[in-house]
CSV table of C-alpha atoms in Angstrom, one decimal:
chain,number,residue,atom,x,y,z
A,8,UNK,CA,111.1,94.8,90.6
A,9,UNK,CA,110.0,94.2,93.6
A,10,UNK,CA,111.1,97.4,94.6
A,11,UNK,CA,109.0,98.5,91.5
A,12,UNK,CA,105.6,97.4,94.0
A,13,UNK,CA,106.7,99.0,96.9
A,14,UNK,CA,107.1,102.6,94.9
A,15,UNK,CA,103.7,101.5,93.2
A,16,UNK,CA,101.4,100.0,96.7
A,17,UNK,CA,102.9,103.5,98.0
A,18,UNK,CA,100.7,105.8,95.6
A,19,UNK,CA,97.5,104.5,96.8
A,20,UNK,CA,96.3,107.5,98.0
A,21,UNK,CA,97.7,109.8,96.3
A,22,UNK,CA,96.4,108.8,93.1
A,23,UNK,CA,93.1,107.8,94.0
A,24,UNK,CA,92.0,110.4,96.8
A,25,UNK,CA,91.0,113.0,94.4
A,26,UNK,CA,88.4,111.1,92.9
A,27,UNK,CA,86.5,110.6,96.1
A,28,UNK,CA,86.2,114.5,96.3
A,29,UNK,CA,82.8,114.7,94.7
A,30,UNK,CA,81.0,111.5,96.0
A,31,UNK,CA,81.8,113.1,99.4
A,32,UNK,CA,80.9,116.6,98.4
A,33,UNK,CA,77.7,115.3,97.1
A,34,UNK,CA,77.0,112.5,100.6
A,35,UNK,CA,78.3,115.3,103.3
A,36,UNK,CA,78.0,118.3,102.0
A,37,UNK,CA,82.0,118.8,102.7
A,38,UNK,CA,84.3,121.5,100.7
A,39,UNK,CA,87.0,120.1,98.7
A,40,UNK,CA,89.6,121.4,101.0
A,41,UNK,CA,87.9,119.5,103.7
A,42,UNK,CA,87.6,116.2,101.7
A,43,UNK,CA,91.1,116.6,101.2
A,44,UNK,CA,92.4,117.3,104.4
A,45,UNK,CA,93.2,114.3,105.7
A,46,UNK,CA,96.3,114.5,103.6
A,47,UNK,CA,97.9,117.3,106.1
A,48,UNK,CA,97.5,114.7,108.7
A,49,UNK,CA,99.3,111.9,107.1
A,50,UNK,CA,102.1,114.6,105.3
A,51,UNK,CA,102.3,116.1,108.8
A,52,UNK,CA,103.3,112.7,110.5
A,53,UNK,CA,105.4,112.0,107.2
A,54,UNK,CA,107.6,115.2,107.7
A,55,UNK,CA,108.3,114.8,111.4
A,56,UNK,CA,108.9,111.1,110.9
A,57,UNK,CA,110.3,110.4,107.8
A,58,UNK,CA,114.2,111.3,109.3
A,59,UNK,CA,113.7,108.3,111.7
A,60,UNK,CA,112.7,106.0,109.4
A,61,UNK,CA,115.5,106.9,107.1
A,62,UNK,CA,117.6,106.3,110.5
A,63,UNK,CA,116.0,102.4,110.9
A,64,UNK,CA,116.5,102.3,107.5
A,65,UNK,CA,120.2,102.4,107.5
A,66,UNK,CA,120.4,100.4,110.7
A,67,UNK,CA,118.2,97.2,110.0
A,68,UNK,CA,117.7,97.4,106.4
A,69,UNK,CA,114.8,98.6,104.3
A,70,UNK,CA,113.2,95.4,104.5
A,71,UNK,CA,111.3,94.5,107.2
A,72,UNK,CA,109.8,98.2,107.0
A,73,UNK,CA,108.9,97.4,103.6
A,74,UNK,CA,106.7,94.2,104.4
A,75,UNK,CA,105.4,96.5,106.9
A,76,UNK,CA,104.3,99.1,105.2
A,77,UNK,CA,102.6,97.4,102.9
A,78,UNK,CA,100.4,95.8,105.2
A,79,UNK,CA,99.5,98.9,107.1
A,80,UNK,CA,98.7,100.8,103.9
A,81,UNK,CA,96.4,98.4,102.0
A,82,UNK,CA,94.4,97.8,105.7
A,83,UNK,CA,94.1,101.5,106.5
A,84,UNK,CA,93.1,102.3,103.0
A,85,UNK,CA,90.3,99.9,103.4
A,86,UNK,CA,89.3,101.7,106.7
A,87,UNK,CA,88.7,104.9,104.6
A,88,UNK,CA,85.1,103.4,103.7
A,89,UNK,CA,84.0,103.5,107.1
A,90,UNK,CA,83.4,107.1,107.4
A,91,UNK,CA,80.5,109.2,108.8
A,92,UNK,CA,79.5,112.4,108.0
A,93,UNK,CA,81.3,113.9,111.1
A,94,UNK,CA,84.8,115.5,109.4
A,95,UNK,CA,86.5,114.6,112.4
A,96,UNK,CA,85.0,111.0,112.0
A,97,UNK,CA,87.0,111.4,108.0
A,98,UNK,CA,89.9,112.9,109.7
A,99,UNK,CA,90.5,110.5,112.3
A,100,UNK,CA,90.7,107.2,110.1
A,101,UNK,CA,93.9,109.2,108.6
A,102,UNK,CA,96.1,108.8,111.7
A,103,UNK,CA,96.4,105.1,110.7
A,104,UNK,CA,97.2,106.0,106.9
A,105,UNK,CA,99.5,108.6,108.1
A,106,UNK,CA,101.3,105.6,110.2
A,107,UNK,CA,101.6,103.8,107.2
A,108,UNK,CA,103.0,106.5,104.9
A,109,UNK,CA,105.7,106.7,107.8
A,110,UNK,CA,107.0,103.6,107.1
A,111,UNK,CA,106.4,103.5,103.4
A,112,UNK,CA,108.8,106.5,102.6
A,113,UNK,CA,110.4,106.4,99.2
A,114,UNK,CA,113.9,106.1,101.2
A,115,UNK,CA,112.3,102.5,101.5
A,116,UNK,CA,112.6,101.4,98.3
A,117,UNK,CA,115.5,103.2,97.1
A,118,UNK,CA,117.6,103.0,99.7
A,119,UNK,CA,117.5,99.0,98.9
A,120,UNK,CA,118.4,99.9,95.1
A,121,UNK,CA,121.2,102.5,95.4
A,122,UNK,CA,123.1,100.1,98.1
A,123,UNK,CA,123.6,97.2,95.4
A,124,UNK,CA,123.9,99.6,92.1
A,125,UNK,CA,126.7,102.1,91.6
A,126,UNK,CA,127.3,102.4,87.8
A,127,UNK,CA,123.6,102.2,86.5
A,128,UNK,CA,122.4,103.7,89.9
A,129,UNK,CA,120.5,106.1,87.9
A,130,UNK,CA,119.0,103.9,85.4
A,131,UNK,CA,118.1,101.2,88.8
A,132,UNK,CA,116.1,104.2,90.3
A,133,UNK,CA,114.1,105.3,87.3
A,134,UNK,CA,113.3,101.6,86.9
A,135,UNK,CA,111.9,100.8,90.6
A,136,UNK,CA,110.2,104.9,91.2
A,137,UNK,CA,108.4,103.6,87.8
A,138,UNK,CA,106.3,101.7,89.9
A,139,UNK,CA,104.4,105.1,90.6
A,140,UNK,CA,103.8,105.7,86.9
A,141,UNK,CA,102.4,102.2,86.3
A,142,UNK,CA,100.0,103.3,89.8
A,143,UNK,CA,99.5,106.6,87.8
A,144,UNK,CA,98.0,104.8,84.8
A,145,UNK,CA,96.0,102.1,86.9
A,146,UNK,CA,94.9,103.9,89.8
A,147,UNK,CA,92.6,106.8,88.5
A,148,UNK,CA,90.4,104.3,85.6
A,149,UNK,CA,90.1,102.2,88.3
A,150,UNK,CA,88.7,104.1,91.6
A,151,UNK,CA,86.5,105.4,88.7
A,152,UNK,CA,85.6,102.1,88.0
A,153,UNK,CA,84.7,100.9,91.1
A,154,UNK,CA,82.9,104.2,92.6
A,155,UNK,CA,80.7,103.9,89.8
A,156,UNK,CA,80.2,100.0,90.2
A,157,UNK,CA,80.6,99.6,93.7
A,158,UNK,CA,80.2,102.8,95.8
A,159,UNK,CA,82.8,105.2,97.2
A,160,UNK,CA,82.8,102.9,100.4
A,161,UNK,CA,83.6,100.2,99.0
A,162,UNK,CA,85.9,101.3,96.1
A,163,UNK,CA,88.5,102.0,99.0
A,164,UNK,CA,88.3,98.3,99.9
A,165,UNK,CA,88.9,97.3,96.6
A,166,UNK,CA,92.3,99.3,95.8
A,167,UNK,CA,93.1,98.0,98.6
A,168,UNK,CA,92.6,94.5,98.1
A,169,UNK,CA,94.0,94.8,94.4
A,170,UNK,CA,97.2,96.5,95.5
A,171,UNK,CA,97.5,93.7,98.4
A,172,UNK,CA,97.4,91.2,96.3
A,173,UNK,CA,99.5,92.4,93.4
A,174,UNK,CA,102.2,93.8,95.4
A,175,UNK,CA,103.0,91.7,98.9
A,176,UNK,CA,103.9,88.4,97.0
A,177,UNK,CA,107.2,89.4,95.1
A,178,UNK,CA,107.9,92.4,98.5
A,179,UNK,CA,108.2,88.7,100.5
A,180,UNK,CA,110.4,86.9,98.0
A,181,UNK,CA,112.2,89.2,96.7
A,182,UNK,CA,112.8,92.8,98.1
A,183,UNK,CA,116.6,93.1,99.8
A,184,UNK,CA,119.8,95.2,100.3
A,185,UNK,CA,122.7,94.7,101.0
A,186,UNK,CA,122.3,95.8,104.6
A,187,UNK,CA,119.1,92.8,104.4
A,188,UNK,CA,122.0,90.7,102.9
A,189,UNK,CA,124.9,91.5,105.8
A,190,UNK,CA,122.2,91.2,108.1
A,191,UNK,CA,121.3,87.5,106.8
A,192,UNK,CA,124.6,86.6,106.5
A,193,UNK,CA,127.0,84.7,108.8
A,194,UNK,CA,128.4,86.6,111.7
A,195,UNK,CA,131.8,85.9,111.2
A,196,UNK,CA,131.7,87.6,107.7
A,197,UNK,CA,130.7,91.2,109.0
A,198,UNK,CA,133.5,92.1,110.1
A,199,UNK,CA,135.4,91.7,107.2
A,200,UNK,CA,133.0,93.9,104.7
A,201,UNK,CA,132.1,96.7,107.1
A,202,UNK,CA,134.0,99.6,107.5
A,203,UNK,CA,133.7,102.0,110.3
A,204,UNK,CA,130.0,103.9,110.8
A,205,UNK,CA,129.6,107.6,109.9
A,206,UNK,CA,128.1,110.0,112.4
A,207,UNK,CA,125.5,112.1,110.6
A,208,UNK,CA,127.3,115.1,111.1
A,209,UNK,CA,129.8,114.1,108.8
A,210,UNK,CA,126.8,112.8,106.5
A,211,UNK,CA,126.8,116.7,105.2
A,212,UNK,CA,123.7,117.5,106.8
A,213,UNK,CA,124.9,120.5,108.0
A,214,UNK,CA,126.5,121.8,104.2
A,215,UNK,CA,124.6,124.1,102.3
A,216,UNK,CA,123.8,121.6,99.5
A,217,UNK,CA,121.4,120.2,101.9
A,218,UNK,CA,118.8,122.7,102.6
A,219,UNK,CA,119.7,123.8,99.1
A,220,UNK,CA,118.3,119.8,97.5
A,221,UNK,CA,115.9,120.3,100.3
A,222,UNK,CA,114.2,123.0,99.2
A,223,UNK,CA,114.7,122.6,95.6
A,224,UNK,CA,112.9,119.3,95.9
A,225,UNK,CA,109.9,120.8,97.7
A,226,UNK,CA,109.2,123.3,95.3
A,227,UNK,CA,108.8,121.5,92.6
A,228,UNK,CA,106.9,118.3,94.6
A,229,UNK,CA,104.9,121.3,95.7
A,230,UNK,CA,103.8,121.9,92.0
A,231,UNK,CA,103.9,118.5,90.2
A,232,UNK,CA,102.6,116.2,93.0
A,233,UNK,CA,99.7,118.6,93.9
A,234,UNK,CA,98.9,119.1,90.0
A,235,UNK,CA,99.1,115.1,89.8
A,236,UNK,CA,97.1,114.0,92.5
A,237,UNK,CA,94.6,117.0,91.7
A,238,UNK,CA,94.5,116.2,87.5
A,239,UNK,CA,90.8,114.7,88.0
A,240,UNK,CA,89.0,117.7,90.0
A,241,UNK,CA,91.8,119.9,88.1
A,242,UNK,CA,90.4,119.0,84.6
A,243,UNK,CA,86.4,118.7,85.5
A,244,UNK,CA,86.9,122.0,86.3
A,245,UNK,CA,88.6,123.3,82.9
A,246,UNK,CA,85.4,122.2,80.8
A,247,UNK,CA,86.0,118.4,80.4
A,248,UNK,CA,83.7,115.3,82.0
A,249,UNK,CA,84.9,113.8,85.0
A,250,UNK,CA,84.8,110.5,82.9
A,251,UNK,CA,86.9,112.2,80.3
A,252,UNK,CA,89.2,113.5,83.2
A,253,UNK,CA,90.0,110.1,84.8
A,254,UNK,CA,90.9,108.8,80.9
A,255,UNK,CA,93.5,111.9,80.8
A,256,UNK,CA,94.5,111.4,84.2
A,257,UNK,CA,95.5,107.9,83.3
A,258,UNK,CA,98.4,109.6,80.4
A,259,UNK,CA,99.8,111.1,83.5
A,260,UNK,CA,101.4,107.6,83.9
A,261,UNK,CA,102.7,107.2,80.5
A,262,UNK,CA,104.9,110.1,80.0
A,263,UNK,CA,106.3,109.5,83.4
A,264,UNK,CA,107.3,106.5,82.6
A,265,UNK,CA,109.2,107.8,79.6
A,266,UNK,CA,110.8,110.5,81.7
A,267,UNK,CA,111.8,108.3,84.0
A,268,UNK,CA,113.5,106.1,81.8
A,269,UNK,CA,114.8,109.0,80.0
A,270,UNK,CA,116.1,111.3,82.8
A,271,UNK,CA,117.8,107.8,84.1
A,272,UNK,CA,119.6,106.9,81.5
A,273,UNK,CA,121.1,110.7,81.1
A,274,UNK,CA,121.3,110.9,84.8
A,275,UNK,CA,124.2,108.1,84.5
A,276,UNK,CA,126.2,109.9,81.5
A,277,UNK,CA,126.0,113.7,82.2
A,278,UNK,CA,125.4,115.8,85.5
A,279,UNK,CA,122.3,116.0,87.6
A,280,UNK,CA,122.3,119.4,88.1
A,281,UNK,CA,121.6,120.3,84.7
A,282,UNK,CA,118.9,118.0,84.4
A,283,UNK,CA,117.1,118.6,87.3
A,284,UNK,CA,116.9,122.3,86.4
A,285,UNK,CA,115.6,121.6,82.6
A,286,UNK,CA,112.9,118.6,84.1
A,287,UNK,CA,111.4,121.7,86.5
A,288,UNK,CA,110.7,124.0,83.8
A,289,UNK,CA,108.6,121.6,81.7
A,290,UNK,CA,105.5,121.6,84.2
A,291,UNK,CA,105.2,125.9,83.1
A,292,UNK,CA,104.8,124.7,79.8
A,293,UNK,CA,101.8,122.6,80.8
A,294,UNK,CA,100.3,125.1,82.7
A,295,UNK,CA,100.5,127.2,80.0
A,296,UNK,CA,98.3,124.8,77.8
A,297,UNK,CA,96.0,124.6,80.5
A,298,UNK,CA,95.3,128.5,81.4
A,299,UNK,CA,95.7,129.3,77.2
A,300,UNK,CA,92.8,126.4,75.9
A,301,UNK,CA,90.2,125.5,78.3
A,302,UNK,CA,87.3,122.7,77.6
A,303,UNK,CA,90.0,121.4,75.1
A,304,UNK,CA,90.2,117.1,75.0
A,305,UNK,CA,93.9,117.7,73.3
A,306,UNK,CA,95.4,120.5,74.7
A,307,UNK,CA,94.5,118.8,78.2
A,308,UNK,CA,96.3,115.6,76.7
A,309,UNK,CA,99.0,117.4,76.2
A,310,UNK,CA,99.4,119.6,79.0
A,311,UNK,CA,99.0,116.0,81.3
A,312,UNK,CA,101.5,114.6,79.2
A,313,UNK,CA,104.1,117.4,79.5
A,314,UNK,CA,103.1,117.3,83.6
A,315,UNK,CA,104.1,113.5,83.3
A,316,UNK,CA,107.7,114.2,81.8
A,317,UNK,CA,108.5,116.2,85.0
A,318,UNK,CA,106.7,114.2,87.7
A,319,UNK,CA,108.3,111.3,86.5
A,320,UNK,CA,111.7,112.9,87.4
A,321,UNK,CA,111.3,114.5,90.3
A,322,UNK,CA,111.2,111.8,92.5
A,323,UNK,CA,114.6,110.4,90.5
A,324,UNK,CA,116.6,113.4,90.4
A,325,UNK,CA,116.6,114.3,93.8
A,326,UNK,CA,117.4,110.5,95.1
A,327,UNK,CA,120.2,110.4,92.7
A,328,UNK,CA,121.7,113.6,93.3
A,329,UNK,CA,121.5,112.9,97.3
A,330,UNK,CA,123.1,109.6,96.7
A,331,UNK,CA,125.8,111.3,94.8
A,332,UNK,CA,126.2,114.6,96.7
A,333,UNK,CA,126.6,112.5,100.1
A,334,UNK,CA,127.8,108.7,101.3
A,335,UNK,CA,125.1,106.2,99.9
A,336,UNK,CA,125.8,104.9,103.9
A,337,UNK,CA,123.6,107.6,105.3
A,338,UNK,CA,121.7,107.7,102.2
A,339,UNK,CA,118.2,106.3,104.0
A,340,UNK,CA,118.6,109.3,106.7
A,341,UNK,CA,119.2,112.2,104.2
A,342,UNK,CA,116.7,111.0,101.5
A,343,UNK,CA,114.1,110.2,104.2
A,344,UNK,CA,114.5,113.6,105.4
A,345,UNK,CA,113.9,115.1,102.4
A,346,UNK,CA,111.4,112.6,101.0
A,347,UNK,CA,109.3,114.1,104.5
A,348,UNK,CA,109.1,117.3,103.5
A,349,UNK,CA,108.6,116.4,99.6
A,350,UNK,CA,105.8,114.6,101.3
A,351,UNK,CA,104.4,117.3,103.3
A,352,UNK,CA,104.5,119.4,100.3
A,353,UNK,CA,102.6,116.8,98.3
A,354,UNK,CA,99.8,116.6,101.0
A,355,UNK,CA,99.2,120.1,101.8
A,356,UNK,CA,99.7,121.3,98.1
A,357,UNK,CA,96.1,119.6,97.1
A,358,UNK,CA,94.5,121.1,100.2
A,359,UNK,CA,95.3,124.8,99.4
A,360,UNK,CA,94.7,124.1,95.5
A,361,UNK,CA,91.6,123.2,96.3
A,362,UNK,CA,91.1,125.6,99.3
A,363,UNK,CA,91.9,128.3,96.1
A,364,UNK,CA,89.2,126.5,94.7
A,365,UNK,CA,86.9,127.1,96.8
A,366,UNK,CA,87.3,130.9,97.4
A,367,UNK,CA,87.6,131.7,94.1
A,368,UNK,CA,85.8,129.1,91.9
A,369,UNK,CA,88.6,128.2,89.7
A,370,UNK,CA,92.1,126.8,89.7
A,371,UNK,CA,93.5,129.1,87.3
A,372,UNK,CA,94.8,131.8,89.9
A,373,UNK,CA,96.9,128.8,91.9
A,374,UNK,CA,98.3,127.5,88.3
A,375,UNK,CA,99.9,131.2,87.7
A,376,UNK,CA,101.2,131.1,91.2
A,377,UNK,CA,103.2,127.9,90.5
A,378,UNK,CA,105.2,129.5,87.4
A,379,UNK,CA,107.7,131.3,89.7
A,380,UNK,CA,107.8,128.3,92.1
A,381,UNK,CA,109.5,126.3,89.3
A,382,UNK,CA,111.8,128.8,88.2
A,383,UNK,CA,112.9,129.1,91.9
A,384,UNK,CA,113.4,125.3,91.7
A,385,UNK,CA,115.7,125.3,88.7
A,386,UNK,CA,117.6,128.4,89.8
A,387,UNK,CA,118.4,126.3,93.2
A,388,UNK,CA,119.4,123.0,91.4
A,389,UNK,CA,122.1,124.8,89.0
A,390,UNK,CA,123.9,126.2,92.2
A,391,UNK,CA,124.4,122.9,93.8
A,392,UNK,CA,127.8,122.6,91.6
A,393,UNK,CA,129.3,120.0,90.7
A,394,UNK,CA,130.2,116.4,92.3
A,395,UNK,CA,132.3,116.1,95.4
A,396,UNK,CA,135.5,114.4,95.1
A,397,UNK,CA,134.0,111.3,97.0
A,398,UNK,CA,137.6,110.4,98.1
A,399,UNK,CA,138.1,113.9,99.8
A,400,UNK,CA,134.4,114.1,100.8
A,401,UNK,CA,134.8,113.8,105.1
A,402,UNK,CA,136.4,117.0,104.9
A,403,UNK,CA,134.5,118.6,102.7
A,404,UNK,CA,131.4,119.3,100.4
């Protein structure tokens, strides 16, 4: 659970940001791509970074880095309301969120998980990456909330201060691993539980499955992130009332939550592979819905709903399946890595929706251009193959 916070204190931004596009459109006189592009700064530092902090991951612990991220990210979030009207003013106070996302990668949190669960590994990750489906379902009603109350300024002051106060308590007191554990422990017993380090060459960075996970995971990041951090601006656009947006925005969380669960459960009973490429398909269906029946309350319901069963996966599936695919022991490394680029593709995917946007005065041309980008996905998860023989698997995957 208290995992569960870190996943949650981590969507901050990305749930929120979206939101702030108009009141900053309507103060500076910005683009949405500009109001948004503070996002390829932090993504940017996330991709080049996240590798190393997978690497101080697996040495110290996901621990102290967790405490520490949390901090950073609540206090920079805060800083967000300071901006002027100079974009390099807007894009500045990003370098210290962009520090922050560094250290908050979701390698973090499930790192700390998949070292003290084997059996019901999948079900233990769908329970703590839920913490971003509860953020989904509290995060949008409330930036709305305070925006309209308080101010854009000072609505980023108070998600942070709520997040702060909900999440650092049971991060202290309760968030470990078993590295955190080792680390705690007496000396004398290390020796006895720790076997001999890994390089990561042998971690099977340099297999094909790698790249392959890699890219699959990006793809569809690239589609579900950017549609889920977008759903506000997304659905204001498609005929509905940004007050009747955030509400939908909020069911975003609910499904996601249920395909977490879901996709956990199955993910500890039958292969990854096959669910991974079945979760990827769904968002088409949603686009679908949305292209086929604009201005419509339901039909955007239910396309948020669908977008929901699949975001709450992603994140799942690909942690599992790299925990499965390679040694848990260079698990932070591998899953930081790709969690980087997942990141990256998550930042940058709202900038050129809404750079789209801009040139051409509607989403629906970027929505058709992510069909092929989840069949791609699926296509690349099927090939992975099965499981490695985990006994066999220094020589070979």
């Amino acid at each position: 659970m208290a995992a569960f916070a870190g996943v949650a204190v981590s969507t901050i931004i990305s749930y929120s940001s979206s939101l702030f596009i108009e009141p900053l459109q309507h103060e500076f006189g910005w683009t949405r791509a500009q109001a948004m592009s503070g996002h390829a700064i932090a993504s940017v530092a996330g991709v080049i970074c996240a590798p190393f902090t997978g690497l101080l991951v697996d040495k110290i612990g996901p621990r102290r880095l967790g405490i520490a991220a949390v901090v950073s990210l609540c206090a920079s979030t805060a800083m967000l309301g300071l901006t002027g009207s100079n974009i390099w003013g807007w894009r500045a106070l990003w370098l210290p969120i962009a520090f922050a996302i560094v250290l908050i990668q979701p390698s973090v949190w499930t790192a700390a998980v998949t070292s003290l669960f084997d059996s019901g590994r999948g079900f233990a990750l769908a329970v703590t990456l839920c913490g971003s489906s509860v953020a989904a379902i509290v995060i949008p009603p409330l930036t709305y909330f305070l925006i309209e109350t308080y101010g854009w300024r000072m609505a980023w002051a108070g998600l942070a201060a709520f997040w702060a106060v909900l999440t650092l308590p049971p991060i202290w007191f309760f968030f470990s691993s078993a590295k955190d554990r080792q680390r705690l422990s007496a000396p004398a017993e290390a020796p006895a539980t720790a076997g001999p380090p890994r390089s990561l060459w042998q971690s099977g960075l340099l297999t094909r499955r790698f790249p392959q996970l890699l890219v699959a995971g990006v793809c569809i990041a690239g589609v579900v992130v950017t549609l889920g951090v977008s759903l506000v601006p997304l659905l204001s656009s498609n005929g509905l009332t940004r007050g009747q947006a955030a509400g939908i925005a909020s069911l975003l969380g609910l499904s996601s939550i249920a395909g977490r669960l879901a996709i956990g459960t199955l993910l500890d009973r039958m292969s990854g592979r096959f669910l991974a490429a079945f979760c990827v398909t769904l968002p088409i269906v949603g686009i679908l819905i949305l292209i086929q029946c604009p201005g419509s309350t339901l039909a955007a319901s239910l396309a948020v709903l669908i977008l929901g069963l699949s975001l709450g996966a992603e994140l799942d599936l690909i942690a599992y399946l790299t925990s499965r695919y390679f040694k848990v022991e260079n698990f932070g490394f591998l899953f930081g890595t790709i969690g980087g680029f997942i990141g990256l593709a998550g930042g940058n995917g709202p900038i050129l929706l809404n750079a789209s946007f801009d040139a051409t005065g509607s989403y629906i041309y970027a929505l058709w251009a992510a069909i092929p980008i989840c069949l791609f996905s699926a296509l690349l998860f099927l090939l992975l193959g099965p499981y490695p023989d985990r006994e066999r698997y220094g020589s070979s995957v």
